[in-house]
PDB file of C-alpha atoms in Angstrom:
ATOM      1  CA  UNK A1394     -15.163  20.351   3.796  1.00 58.00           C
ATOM      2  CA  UNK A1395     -12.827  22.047   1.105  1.00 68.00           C
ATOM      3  CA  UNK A1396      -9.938  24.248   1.021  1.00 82.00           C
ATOM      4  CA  UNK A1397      -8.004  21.817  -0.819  1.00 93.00           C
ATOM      5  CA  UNK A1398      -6.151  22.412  -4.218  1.00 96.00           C
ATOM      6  CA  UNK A1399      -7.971  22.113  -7.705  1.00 96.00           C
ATOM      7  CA  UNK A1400      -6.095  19.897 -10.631  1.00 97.00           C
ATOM      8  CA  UNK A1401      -6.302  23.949 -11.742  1.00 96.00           C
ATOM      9  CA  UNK A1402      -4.486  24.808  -9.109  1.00 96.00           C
ATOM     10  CA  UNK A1403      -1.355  22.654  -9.649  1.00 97.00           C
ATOM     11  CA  UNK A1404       1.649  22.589 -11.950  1.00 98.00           C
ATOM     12  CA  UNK A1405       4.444  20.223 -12.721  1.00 98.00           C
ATOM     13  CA  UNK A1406       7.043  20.345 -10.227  1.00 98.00           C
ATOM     14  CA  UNK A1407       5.002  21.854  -7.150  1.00 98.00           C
ATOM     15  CA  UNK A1408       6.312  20.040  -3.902  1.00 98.00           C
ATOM     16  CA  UNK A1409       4.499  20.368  -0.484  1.00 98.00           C
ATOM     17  CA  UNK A1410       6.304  18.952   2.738  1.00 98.00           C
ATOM     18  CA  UNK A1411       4.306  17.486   5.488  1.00 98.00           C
ATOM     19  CA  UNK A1412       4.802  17.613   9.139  1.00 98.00           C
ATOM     20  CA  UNK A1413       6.304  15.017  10.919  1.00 98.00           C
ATOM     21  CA  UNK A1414       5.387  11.885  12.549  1.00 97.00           C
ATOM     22  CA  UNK A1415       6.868   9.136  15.551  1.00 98.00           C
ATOM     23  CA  UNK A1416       5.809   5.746  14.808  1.00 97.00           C
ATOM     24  CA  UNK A1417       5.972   4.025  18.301  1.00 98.00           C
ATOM     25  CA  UNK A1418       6.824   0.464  18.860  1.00 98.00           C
ATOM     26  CA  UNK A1419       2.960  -0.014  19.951  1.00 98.00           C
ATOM     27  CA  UNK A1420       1.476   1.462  16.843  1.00 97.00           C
ATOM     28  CA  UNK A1421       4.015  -1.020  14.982  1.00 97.00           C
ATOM     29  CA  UNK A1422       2.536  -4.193  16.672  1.00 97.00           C
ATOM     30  CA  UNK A1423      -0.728  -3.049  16.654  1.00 96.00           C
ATOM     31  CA  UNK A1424      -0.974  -2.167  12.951  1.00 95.00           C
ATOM     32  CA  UNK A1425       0.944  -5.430  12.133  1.00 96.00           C
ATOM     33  CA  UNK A1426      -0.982  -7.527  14.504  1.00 95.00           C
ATOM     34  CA  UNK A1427      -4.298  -6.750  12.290  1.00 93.00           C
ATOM     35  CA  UNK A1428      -2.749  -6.356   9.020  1.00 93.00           C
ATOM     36  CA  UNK A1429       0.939  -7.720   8.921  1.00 93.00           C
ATOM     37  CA  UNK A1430       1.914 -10.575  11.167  1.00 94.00           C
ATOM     38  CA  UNK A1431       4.860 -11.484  10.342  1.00 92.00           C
ATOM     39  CA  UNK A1432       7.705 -12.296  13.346  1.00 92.00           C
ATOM     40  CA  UNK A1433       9.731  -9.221  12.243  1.00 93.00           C
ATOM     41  CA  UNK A1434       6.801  -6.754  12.816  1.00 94.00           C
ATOM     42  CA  UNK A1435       5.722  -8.179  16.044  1.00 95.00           C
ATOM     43  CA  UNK A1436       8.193 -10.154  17.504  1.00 95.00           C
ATOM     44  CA  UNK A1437      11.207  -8.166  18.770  1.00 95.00           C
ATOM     45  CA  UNK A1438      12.851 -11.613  19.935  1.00 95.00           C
ATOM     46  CA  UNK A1439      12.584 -13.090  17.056  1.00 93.00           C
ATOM     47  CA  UNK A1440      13.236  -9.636  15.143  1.00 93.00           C
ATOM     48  CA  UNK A1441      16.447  -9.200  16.528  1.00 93.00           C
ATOM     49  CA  UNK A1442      17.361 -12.696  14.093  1.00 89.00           C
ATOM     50  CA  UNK A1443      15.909 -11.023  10.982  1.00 88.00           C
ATOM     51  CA  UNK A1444      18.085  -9.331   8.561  1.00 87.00           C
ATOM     52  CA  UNK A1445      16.668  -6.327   9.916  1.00 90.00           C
ATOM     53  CA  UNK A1446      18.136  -7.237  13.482  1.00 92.00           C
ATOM     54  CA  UNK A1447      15.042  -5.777  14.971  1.00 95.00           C
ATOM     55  CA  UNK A1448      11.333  -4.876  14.917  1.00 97.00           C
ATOM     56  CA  UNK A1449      10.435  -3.250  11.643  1.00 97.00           C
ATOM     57  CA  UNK A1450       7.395  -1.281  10.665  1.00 97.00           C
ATOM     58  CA  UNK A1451       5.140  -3.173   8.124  1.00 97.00           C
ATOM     59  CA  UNK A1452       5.830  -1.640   4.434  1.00 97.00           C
ATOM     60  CA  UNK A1453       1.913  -1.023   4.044  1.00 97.00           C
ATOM     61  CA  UNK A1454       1.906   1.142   7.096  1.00 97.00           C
ATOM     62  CA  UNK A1455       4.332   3.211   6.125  1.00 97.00           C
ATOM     63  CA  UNK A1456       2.437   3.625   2.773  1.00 97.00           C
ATOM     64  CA  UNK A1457      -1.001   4.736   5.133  1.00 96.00           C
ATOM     65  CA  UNK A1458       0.876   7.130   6.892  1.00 97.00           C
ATOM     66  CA  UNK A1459       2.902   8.769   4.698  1.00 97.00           C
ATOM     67  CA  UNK A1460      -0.276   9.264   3.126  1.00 96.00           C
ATOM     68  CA  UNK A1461      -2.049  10.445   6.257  1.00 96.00           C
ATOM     69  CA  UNK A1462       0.740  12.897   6.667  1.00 97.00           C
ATOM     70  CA  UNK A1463      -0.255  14.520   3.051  1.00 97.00           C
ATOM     71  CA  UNK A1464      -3.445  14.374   3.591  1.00 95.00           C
ATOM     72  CA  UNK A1465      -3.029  16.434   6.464  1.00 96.00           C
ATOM     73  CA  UNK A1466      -1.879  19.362   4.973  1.00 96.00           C
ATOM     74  CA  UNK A1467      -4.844  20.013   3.336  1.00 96.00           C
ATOM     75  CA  UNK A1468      -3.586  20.027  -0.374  1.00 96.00           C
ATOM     76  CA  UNK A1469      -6.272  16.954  -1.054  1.00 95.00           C
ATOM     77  CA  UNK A1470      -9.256  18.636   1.244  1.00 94.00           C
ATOM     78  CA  UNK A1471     -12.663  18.305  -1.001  1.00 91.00           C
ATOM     79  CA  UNK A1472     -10.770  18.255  -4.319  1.00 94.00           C
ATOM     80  CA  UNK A1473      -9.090  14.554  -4.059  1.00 93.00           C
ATOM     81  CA  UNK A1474     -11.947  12.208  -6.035  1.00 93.00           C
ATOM     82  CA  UNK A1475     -10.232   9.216  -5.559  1.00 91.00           C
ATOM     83  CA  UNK A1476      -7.038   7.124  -6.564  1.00 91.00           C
ATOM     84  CA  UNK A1477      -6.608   5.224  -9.698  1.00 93.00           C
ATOM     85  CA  UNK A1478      -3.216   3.190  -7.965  1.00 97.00           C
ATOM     86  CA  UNK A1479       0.033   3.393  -7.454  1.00 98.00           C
ATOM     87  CA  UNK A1480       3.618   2.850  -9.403  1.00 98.00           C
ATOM     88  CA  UNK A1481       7.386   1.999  -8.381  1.00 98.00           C
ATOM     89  CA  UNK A1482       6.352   1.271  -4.791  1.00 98.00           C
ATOM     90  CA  UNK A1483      10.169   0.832  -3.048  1.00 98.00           C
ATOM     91  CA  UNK A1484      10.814   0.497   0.710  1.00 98.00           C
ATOM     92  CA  UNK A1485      14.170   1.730   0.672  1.00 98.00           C
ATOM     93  CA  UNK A1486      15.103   1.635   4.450  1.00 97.00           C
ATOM     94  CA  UNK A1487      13.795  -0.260   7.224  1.00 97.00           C
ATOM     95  CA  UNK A1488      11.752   2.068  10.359  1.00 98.00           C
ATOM     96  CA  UNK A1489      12.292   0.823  13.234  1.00 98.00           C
ATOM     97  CA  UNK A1490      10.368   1.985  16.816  1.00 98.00           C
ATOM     98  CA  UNK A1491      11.287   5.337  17.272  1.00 98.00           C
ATOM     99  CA  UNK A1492      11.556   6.559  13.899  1.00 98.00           C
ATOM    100  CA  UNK A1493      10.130   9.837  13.453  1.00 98.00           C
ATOM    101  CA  UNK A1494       8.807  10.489   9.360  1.00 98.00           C
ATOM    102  CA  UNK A1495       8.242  13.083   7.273  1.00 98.00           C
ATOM    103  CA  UNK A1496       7.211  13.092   3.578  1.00 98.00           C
ATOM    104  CA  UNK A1497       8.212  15.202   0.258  1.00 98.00           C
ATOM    105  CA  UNK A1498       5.468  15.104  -2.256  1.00 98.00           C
ATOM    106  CA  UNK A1499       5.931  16.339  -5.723  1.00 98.00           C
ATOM    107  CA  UNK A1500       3.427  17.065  -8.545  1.00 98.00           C
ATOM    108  CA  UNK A1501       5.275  15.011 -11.388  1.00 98.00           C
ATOM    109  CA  UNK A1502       2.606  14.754 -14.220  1.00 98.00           C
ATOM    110  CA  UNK A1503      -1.277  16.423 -15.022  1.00 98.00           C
ATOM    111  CA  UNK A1504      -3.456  15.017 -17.035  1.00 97.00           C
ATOM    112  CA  UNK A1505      -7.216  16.339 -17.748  1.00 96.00           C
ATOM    113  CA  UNK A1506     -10.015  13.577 -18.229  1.00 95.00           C
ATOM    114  CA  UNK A1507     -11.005  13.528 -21.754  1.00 94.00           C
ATOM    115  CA  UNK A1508     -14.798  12.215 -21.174  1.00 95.00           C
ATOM    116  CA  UNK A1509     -14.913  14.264 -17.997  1.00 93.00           C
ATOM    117  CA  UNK A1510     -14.447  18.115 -17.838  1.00 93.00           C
ATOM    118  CA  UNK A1511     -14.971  17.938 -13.861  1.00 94.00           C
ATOM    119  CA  UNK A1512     -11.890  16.315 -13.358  1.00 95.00           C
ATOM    120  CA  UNK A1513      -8.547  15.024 -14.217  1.00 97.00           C
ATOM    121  CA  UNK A1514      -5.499  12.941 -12.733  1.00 97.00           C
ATOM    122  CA  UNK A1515      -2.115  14.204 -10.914  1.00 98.00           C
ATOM    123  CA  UNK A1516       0.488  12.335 -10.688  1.00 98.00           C
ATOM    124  CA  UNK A1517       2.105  12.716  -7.409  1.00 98.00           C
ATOM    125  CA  UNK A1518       5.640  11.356  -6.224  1.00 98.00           C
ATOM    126  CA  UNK A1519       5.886  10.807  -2.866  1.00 98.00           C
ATOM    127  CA  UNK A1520       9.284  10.241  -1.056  1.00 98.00           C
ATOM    128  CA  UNK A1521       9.583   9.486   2.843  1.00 98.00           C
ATOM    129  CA  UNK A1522      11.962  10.086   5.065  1.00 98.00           C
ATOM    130  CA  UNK A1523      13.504   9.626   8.189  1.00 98.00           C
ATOM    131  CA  UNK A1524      15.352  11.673  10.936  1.00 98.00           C
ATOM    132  CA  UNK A1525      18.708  10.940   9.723  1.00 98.00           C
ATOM    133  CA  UNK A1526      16.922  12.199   6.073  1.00 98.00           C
ATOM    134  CA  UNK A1527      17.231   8.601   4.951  1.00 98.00           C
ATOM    135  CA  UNK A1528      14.676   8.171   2.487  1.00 98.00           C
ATOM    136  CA  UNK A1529      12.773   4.815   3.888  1.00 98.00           C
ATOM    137  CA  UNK A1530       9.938   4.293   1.054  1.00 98.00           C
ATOM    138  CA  UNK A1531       9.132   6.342  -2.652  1.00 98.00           C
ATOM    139  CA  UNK A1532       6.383   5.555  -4.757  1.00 98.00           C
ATOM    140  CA  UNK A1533       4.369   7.034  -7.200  1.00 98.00           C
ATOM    141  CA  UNK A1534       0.183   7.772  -6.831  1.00 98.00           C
ATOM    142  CA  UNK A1535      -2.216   9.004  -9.150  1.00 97.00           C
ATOM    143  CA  UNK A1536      -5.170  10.722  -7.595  1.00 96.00           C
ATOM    144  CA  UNK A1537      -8.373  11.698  -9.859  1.00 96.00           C
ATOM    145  CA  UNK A1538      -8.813  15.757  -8.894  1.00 97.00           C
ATOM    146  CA  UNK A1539     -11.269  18.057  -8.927  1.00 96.00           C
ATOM    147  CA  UNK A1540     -11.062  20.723 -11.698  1.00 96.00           C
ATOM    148  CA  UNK A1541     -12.596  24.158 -11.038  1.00 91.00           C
ATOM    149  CA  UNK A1542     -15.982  25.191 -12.440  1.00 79.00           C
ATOM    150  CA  UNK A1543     -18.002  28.131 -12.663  1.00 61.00           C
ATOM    151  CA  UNK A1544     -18.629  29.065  -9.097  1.00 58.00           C
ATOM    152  CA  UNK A1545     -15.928  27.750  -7.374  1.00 60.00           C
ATOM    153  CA  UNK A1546     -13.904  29.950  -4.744  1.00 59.00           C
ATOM    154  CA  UNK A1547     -11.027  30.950  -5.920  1.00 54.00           C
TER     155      UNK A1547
ATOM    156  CA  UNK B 684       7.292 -20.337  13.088  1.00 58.00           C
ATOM    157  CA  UNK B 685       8.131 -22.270  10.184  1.00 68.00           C
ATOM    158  CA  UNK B 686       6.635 -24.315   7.639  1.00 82.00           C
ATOM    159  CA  UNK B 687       6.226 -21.749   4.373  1.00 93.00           C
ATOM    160  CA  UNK B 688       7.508 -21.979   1.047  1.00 96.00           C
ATOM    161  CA  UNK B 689      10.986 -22.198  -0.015  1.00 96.00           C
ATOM    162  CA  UNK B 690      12.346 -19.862  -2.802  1.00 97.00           C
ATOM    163  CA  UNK B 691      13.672 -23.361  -4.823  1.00 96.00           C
ATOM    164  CA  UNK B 692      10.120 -24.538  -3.620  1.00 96.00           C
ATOM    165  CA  UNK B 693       8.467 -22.075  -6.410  1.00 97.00           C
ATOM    166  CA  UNK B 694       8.133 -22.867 -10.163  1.00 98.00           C
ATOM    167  CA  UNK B 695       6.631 -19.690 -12.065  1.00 98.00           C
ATOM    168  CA  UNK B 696       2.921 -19.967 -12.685  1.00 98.00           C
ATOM    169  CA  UNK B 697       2.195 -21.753  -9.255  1.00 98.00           C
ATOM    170  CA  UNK B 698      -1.165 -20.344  -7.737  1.00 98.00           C
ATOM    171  CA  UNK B 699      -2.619 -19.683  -4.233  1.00 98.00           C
ATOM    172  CA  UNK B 700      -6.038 -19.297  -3.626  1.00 98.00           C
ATOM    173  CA  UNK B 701      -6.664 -17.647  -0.413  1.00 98.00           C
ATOM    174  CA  UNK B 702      -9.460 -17.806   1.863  1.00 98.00           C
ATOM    175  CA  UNK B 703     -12.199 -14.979   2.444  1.00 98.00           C
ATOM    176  CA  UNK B 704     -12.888 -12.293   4.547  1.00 97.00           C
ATOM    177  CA  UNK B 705     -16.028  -9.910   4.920  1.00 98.00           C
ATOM    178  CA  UNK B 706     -15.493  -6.532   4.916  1.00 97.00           C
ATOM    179  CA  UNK B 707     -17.574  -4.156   7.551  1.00 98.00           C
ATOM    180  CA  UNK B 708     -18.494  -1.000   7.832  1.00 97.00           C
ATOM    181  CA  UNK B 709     -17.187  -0.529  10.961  1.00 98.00           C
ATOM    182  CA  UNK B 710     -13.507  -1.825   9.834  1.00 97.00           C
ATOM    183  CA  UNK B 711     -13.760   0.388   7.126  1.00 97.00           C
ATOM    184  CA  UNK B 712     -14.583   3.164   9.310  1.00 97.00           C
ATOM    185  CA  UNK B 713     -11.894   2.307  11.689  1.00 96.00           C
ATOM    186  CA  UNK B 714      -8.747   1.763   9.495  1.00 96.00           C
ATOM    187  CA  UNK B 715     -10.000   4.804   7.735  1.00 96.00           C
ATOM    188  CA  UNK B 716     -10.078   6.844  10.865  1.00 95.00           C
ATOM    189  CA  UNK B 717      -6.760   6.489  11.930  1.00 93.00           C
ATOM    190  CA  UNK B 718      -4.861   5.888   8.086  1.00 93.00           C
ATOM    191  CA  UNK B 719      -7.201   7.948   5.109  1.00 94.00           C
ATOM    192  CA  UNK B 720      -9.476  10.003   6.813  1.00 93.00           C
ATOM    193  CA  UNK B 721     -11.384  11.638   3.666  1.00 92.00           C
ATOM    194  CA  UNK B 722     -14.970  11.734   3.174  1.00 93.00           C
ATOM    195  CA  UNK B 723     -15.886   8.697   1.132  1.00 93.00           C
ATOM    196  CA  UNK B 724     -13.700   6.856   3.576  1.00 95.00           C
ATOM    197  CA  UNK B 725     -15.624   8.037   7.209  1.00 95.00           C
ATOM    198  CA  UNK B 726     -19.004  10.160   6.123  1.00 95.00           C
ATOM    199  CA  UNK B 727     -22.144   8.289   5.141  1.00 95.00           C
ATOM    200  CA  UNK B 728     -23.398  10.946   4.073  1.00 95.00           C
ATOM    201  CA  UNK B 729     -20.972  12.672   2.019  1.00 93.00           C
ATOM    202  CA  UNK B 730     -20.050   9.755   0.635  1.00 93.00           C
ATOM    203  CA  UNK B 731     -23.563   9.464  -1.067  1.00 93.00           C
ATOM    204  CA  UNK B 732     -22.526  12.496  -3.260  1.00 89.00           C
ATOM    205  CA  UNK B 733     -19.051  11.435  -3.918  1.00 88.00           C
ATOM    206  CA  UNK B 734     -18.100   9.583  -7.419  1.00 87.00           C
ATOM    207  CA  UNK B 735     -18.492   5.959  -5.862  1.00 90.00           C
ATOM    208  CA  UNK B 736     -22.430   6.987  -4.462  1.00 92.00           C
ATOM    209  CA  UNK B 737     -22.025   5.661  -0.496  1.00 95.00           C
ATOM    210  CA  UNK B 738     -18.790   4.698   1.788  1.00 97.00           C
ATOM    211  CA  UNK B 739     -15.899   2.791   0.270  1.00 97.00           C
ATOM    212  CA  UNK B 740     -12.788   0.994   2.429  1.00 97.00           C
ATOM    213  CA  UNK B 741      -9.186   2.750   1.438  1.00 97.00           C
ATOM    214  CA  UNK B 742      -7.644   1.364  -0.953  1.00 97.00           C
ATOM    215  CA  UNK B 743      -4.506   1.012   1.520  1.00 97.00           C
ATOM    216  CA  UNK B 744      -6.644  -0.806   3.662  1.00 97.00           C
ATOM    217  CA  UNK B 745      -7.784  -3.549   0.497  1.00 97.00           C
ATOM    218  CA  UNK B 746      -4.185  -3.708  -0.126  1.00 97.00           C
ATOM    219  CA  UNK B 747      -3.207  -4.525   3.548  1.00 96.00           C
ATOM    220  CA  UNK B 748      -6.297  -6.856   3.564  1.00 96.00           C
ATOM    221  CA  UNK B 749      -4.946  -8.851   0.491  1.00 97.00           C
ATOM    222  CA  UNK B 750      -1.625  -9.543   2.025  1.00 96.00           C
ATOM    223  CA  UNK B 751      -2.616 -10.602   5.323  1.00 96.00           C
ATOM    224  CA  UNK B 752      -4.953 -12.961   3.498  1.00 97.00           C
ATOM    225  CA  UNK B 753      -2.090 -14.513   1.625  1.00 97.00           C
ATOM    226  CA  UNK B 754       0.108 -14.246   4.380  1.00 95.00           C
ATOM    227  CA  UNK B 755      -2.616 -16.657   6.657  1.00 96.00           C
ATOM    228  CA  UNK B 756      -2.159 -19.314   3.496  1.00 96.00           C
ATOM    229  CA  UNK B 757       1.219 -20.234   5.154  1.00 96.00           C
ATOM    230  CA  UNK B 758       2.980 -19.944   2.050  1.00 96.00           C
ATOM    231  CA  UNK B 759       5.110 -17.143   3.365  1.00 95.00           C
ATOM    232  CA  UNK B 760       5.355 -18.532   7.204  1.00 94.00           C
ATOM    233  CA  UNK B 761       9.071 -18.362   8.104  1.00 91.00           C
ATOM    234  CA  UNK B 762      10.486 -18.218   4.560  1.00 94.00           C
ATOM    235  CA  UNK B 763       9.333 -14.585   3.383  1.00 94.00           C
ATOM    236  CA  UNK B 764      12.388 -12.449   5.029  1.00 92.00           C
ATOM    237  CA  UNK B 765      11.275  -8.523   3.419  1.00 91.00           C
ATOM    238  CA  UNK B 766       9.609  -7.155   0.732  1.00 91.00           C
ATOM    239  CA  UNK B 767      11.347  -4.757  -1.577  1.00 93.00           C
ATOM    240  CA  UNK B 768       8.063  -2.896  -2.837  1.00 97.00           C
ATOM    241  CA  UNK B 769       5.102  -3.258  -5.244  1.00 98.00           C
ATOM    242  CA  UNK B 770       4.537  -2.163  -9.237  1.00 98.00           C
ATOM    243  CA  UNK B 771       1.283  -1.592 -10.987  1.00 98.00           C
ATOM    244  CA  UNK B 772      -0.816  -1.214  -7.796  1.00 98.00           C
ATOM    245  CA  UNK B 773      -4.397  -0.610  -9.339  1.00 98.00           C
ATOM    246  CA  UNK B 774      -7.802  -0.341  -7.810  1.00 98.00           C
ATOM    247  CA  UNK B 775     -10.039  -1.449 -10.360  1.00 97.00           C
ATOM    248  CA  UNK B 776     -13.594  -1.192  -8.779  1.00 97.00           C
ATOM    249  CA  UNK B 777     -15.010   0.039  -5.266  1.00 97.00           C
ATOM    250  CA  UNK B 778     -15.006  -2.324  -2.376  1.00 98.00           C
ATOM    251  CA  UNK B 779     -18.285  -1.464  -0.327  1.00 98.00           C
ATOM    252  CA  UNK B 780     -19.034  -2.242   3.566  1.00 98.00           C
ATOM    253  CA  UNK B 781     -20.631  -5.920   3.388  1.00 98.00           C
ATOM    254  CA  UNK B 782     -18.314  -7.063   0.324  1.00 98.00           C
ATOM    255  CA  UNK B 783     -16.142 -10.577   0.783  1.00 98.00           C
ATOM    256  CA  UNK B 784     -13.471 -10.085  -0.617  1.00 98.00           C
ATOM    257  CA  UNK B 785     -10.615 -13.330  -1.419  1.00 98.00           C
ATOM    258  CA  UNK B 786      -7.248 -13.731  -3.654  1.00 98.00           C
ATOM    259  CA  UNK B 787      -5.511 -15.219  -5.765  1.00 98.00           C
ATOM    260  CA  UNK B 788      -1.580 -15.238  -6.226  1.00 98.00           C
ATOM    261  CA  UNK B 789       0.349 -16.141  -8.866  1.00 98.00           C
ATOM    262  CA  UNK B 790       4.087 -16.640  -9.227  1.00 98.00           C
ATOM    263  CA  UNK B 791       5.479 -14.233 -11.806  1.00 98.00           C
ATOM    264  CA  UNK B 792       9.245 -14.322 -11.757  1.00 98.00           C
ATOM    265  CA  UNK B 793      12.061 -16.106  -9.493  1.00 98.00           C
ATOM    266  CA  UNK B 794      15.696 -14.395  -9.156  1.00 97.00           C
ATOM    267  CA  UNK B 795      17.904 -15.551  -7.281  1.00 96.00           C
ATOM    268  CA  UNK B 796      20.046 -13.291  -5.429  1.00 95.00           C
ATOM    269  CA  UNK B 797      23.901 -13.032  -6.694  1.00 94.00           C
ATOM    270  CA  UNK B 798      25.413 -11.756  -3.802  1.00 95.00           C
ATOM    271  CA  UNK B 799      23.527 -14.054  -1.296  1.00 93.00           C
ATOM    272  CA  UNK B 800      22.789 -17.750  -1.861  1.00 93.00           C
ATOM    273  CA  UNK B 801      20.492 -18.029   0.925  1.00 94.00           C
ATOM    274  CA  UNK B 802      17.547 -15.846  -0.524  1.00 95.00           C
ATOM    275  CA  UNK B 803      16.098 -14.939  -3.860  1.00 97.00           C
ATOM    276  CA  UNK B 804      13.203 -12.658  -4.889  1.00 97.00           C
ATOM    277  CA  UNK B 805       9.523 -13.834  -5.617  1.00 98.00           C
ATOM    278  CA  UNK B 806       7.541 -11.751  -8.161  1.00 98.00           C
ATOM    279  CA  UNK B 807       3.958 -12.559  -7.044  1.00 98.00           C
ATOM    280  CA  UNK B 808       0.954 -10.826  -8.948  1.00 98.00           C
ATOM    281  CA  UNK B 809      -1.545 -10.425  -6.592  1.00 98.00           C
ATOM    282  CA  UNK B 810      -5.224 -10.196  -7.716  1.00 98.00           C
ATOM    283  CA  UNK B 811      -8.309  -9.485  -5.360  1.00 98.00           C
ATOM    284  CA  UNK B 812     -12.377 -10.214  -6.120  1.00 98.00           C
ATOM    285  CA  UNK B 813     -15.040  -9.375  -4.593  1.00 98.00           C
ATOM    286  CA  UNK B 814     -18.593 -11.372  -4.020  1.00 98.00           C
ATOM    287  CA  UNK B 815     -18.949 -11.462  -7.285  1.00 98.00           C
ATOM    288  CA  UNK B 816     -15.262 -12.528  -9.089  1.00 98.00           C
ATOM    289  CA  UNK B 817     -15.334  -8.201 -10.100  1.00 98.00           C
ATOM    290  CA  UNK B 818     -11.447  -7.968  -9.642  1.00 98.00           C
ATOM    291  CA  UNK B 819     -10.854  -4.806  -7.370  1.00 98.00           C
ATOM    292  CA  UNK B 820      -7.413  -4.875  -6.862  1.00 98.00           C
ATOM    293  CA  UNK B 821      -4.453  -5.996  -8.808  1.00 98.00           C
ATOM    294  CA  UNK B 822      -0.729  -5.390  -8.276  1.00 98.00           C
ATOM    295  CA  UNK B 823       2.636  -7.470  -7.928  1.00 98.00           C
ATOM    296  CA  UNK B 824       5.391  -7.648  -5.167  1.00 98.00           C
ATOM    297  CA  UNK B 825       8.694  -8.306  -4.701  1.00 97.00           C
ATOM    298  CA  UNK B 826       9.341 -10.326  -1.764  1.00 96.00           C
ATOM    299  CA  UNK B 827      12.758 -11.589  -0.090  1.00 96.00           C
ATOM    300  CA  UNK B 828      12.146 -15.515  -0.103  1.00 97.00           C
ATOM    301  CA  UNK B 829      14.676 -17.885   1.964  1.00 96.00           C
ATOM    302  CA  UNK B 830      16.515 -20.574  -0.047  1.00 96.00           C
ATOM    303  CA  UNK B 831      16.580 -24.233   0.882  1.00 91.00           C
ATOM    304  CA  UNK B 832      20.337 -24.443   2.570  1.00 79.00           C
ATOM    305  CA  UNK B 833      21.439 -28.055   3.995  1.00 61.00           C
ATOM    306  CA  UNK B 834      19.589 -29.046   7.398  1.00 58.00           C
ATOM    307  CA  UNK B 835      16.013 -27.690   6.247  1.00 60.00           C
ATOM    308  CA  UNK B 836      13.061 -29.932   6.683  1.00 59.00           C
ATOM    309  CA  UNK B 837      12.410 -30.771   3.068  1.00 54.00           C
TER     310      UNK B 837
END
């Protein structure tokens, strides 16, 4: 499957919004349960004792989904090789149950491989938000991209 | 639950080895579904062509994987109260279905809160191996630790 954007394709500053998303107090405790146990993910009793004073989302689902959420709109479809990491991770704001997200991702840097002409890295800037437009987690990602060849659609 | 690490409990260079945990295909498959749906994530087959030559887990998923693992050393068990975010998240090498994967974190930097004497923030550098000590994962975190107040179990 393609359709997706080419390191070609892409210039400092683009931005591409996703759609939005509700995370549900059951996809909270489920995620958590298998990846993120910790009382204030999956306990609401003991959650409500937290400095959060209440069930939070785990951090590293947030990160998933924010990413699902770009990755749904197709920029990354055939032409995203991979991902080198990540930089400045910050959860800003707790989500609680309820929350509904949506993301704000930002080309912020470009840089061709030197040993490979098939490819090169974008650095992306992703910032999440919430309903109020409280922004609940930034970080940065670089992705290794496609570059178009000879033959490509254009 | 209680029984976890202190902040005042922590000298800088401390170490945690964590135990292991086999990676499937089928988990890989799974978290992918539902979190990073992309080829080399879900597709066998595509995945044969793709830079990494057959199916590798997300690299959200390794990360997720690497804190629960830490998180089941009891280091963290009532004591860890948030995480403000991550720096220098890289994914050094592929992590393929069958792989065991097992950590190893180290105490970077302890600062106590100025506002609040009852926490501090942990710097821990996490790194994860595979089978065969190749590092695939390296990154640090900033966690919200409780302090040791009068009336704790010491």
């Amino acid at each position: 499957m393609t359709g997706g954007r080419y390191f070609d394709d892409l210039t400092v500053g683009d931005s591409f919004e996703t759609d939005g998303i509700t995370l549900t107090e059951a996809a909270i405790i489920d995620f958590a349960l298998t990846h993120d146990p910790q009382p204030f993910h999956i306990d609401k009793v003991a959650a409500s004792g937290s400095m959060f004073g209440g069930l939070i989302a785990s951090g590293f689902q947030t990160i998933a989904l924010t990413f699902r959420l770009f990755r749904d709109t197709g920029v990354l479809t055939g032409t995203n090789l991979g991902g080198h990491g990540m930089d400045e991770v910050r959860w800003r704001a707790p989500v609680f149950p309820g929350d509904t997200l949506h993301a704000r991702i930002t080309v912020e840097a470009l840089t061709p491989s030197r040993s490979k002409p098939d490819r090169g890295t974008v650095r992306f800037r992703y910032r999440t938000f919430n309903q109020k437009d409280v922004e609940v987690l930034s970080l940065t990602m670089d992705h290794v991209m496609a570059r178009r060849t000879e033959g490509d659609p254009s």
